[in-house]
């Protein structure tokens, strides 16, 4: 894509993961457009079960079982794996980042990706730093807005 004659490239940011044996620099891409939709195509959002309620006054109605243990378990997994998918998408293809899980096409691939992250040595805090860097790469900060206005 070109806008005003200029090519648009995906932005990146670098995050430093602190380690005692030496900090690790990770290149992180901006959030890709449509990643939530792509995730939902790979792993559709679970739907809660319904139970028919027979009532003389209202007839038959469906009651959604939001607290069904199986539904709650599936929803927790769906939300958990979405976080790993996001981190994968912002790290995949950036210089120096390599994954054993090469493609994500179904929930089993997502589960394998989660295991890969859990075995990697990254902590919850490290993952938060990665997501923060991706958000930074995705958004223009106030200093950049001021510079753009000055050059306008």
CSV table of C-alpha atoms in Angstrom, one decimal:
chain,number,residue,atom,x,y,z
A,1,UNK,CA,0.0,0.0,0.0
A,2,UNK,CA,1.1,3.5,-0.7
A,3,UNK,CA,-0.3,6.7,0.8
A,4,UNK,CA,0.6,10.1,-0.6
A,5,UNK,CA,3.3,8.2,-2.6
A,6,UNK,CA,4.9,6.7,0.4
A,7,UNK,CA,5.0,3.0,1.3
A,8,UNK,CA,3.5,2.1,4.7
A,9,UNK,CA,5.5,-0.4,6.7
A,10,UNK,CA,4.5,-2.1,9.9
A,11,UNK,CA,6.1,-0.4,12.8
A,12,UNK,CA,8.2,-2.2,15.5
A,13,UNK,CA,9.5,-1.4,18.9
A,14,UNK,CA,12.3,-3.1,20.9
A,15,UNK,CA,11.7,-4.3,24.4
A,16,UNK,CA,14.4,-5.2,26.9
A,17,UNK,CA,13.7,-8.3,29.0
A,18,UNK,CA,15.9,-8.0,32.1
A,19,UNK,CA,18.0,-11.1,33.0
A,20,UNK,CA,20.9,-11.6,35.5
A,21,UNK,CA,23.1,-13.1,32.8
A,22,UNK,CA,22.4,-10.2,30.5
A,23,UNK,CA,19.4,-8.4,29.2
A,24,UNK,CA,17.6,-9.7,26.1
A,25,UNK,CA,16.5,-7.4,23.4
A,26,UNK,CA,13.3,-8.5,21.6
A,27,UNK,CA,12.0,-6.8,18.5
A,28,UNK,CA,8.2,-6.5,18.6
A,29,UNK,CA,5.9,-5.6,15.8
A,30,UNK,CA,2.9,-3.3,16.1
A,31,UNK,CA,-0.5,-5.0,16.6
A,32,UNK,CA,-1.7,-6.4,13.3
A,33,UNK,CA,-5.0,-5.2,12.0
A,34,UNK,CA,-7.7,-7.9,12.4
A,35,UNK,CA,-5.8,-10.2,14.8
A,36,UNK,CA,-8.9,-10.7,17.0
A,37,UNK,CA,-11.0,-11.7,13.9
A,38,UNK,CA,-8.2,-14.0,12.8
A,39,UNK,CA,-8.0,-15.6,16.2
A,40,UNK,CA,-11.8,-16.1,16.3
A,41,UNK,CA,-11.5,-17.9,12.9
A,42,UNK,CA,-8.9,-20.3,14.4
A,43,UNK,CA,-10.6,-20.8,17.7
A,44,UNK,CA,-14.3,-19.6,17.6
A,45,UNK,CA,-15.6,-18.1,20.9
A,46,UNK,CA,-17.3,-20.8,22.9
A,47,UNK,CA,-21.1,-20.5,23.2
A,48,UNK,CA,-22.9,-21.3,26.5
A,49,UNK,CA,-25.4,-24.2,26.6
A,50,UNK,CA,-29.1,-23.4,26.6
A,51,UNK,CA,-31.8,-25.2,28.6
A,52,UNK,CA,-35.4,-25.0,27.7
A,53,UNK,CA,-37.7,-23.7,30.4
A,54,UNK,CA,-41.4,-24.7,30.2
A,55,UNK,CA,-43.7,-22.1,31.7
A,56,UNK,CA,-47.5,-22.0,31.5
A,57,UNK,CA,-47.5,-18.2,31.3
A,58,UNK,CA,-44.6,-17.7,28.7
A,59,UNK,CA,-44.5,-21.1,27.0
A,60,UNK,CA,-41.0,-22.4,26.2
A,61,UNK,CA,-38.0,-20.2,26.7
A,62,UNK,CA,-34.3,-20.8,26.5
A,63,UNK,CA,-32.2,-20.2,29.6
A,64,UNK,CA,-28.5,-19.5,28.9
A,65,UNK,CA,-26.3,-21.5,31.3
A,66,UNK,CA,-23.5,-18.9,31.8
A,67,UNK,CA,-22.2,-20.8,34.9
A,68,UNK,CA,-22.0,-24.2,33.2
A,69,UNK,CA,-18.6,-25.6,34.4
A,70,UNK,CA,-17.7,-26.9,30.9
A,71,UNK,CA,-18.5,-23.5,29.3
A,72,UNK,CA,-16.6,-21.6,32.0
A,73,UNK,CA,-13.5,-23.9,31.4
A,74,UNK,CA,-13.7,-23.4,27.6
A,75,UNK,CA,-14.1,-19.6,28.0
A,76,UNK,CA,-11.1,-19.4,30.3
A,77,UNK,CA,-9.0,-21.4,27.9
A,78,UNK,CA,-10.2,-19.3,24.9
A,79,UNK,CA,-9.2,-16.0,26.7
A,80,UNK,CA,-5.9,-17.5,27.9
A,81,UNK,CA,-4.9,-18.7,24.4
A,82,UNK,CA,-5.9,-15.4,22.8
A,83,UNK,CA,-3.2,-13.7,24.9
A,84,UNK,CA,-0.5,-16.2,23.7
A,85,UNK,CA,-1.8,-15.7,20.1
A,86,UNK,CA,-1.4,-11.9,20.4
A,87,UNK,CA,2.2,-12.3,21.7
A,88,UNK,CA,3.0,-14.7,19.0
A,89,UNK,CA,1.6,-12.3,16.3
A,90,UNK,CA,3.7,-9.3,17.5
A,91,UNK,CA,6.9,-11.4,17.8
A,92,UNK,CA,6.6,-13.7,14.8
A,93,UNK,CA,8.8,-12.7,11.9
A,94,UNK,CA,10.8,-10.0,13.7
A,95,UNK,CA,14.6,-10.3,13.6
A,96,UNK,CA,15.9,-13.0,15.9
A,97,UNK,CA,12.5,-14.3,17.1
A,98,UNK,CA,12.0,-18.0,16.3
A,99,UNK,CA,9.2,-20.4,17.3
A,100,UNK,CA,9.0,-24.1,17.2
A,101,UNK,CA,5.3,-23.7,16.4
A,102,UNK,CA,5.5,-22.5,12.8
A,103,UNK,CA,1.9,-22.0,12.0
A,104,UNK,CA,-1.3,-21.5,13.9
A,105,UNK,CA,-4.3,-23.0,12.3
A,106,UNK,CA,-6.4,-24.6,15.0
A,107,UNK,CA,-6.8,-24.8,18.8
A,108,UNK,CA,-4.3,-27.6,19.1
A,109,UNK,CA,-1.6,-25.4,17.5
A,110,UNK,CA,-2.6,-22.7,20.0
A,111,UNK,CA,-2.2,-25.1,22.9
A,112,UNK,CA,1.3,-26.1,21.6
A,113,UNK,CA,2.2,-22.4,21.3
A,114,UNK,CA,1.2,-21.9,24.9
A,115,UNK,CA,3.4,-24.8,26.0
A,116,UNK,CA,6.3,-23.3,24.0
A,117,UNK,CA,5.8,-20.0,25.8
A,118,UNK,CA,5.6,-21.7,29.2
A,119,UNK,CA,8.8,-23.6,28.6
A,120,UNK,CA,10.6,-20.5,27.2
A,121,UNK,CA,11.4,-18.9,30.6
A,122,UNK,CA,9.3,-15.8,29.9
A,123,UNK,CA,7.4,-14.6,32.9
A,124,UNK,CA,4.0,-12.9,33.0
A,125,UNK,CA,5.8,-9.7,33.5
A,126,UNK,CA,8.0,-10.3,30.4
A,127,UNK,CA,4.8,-10.9,28.4
A,128,UNK,CA,3.3,-7.7,29.7
A,129,UNK,CA,6.4,-5.8,28.6
A,130,UNK,CA,6.1,-7.4,25.1
A,131,UNK,CA,2.5,-6.4,24.8
A,132,UNK,CA,3.3,-2.9,26.0
A,133,UNK,CA,6.0,-2.6,23.4
A,134,UNK,CA,3.5,-3.7,20.7
A,135,UNK,CA,1.0,-1.1,21.8
A,136,UNK,CA,3.7,1.5,21.7
A,137,UNK,CA,4.6,0.5,18.2
A,138,UNK,CA,1.0,0.7,17.2
A,139,UNK,CA,0.2,4.2,18.5
A,140,UNK,CA,1.6,7.6,17.9
A,141,UNK,CA,2.7,9.3,21.1
A,142,UNK,CA,2.4,13.0,21.9
A,143,UNK,CA,5.9,13.9,20.9
A,144,UNK,CA,5.3,12.4,17.4
A,145,UNK,CA,2.1,14.3,17.0
A,146,UNK,CA,3.9,17.6,17.9
A,147,UNK,CA,6.6,16.8,15.4
A,148,UNK,CA,4.1,16.0,12.7
A,149,UNK,CA,2.2,19.3,13.3
A,150,UNK,CA,5.5,21.2,13.2
A,151,UNK,CA,6.3,19.7,9.8
A,152,UNK,CA,2.8,20.2,8.4
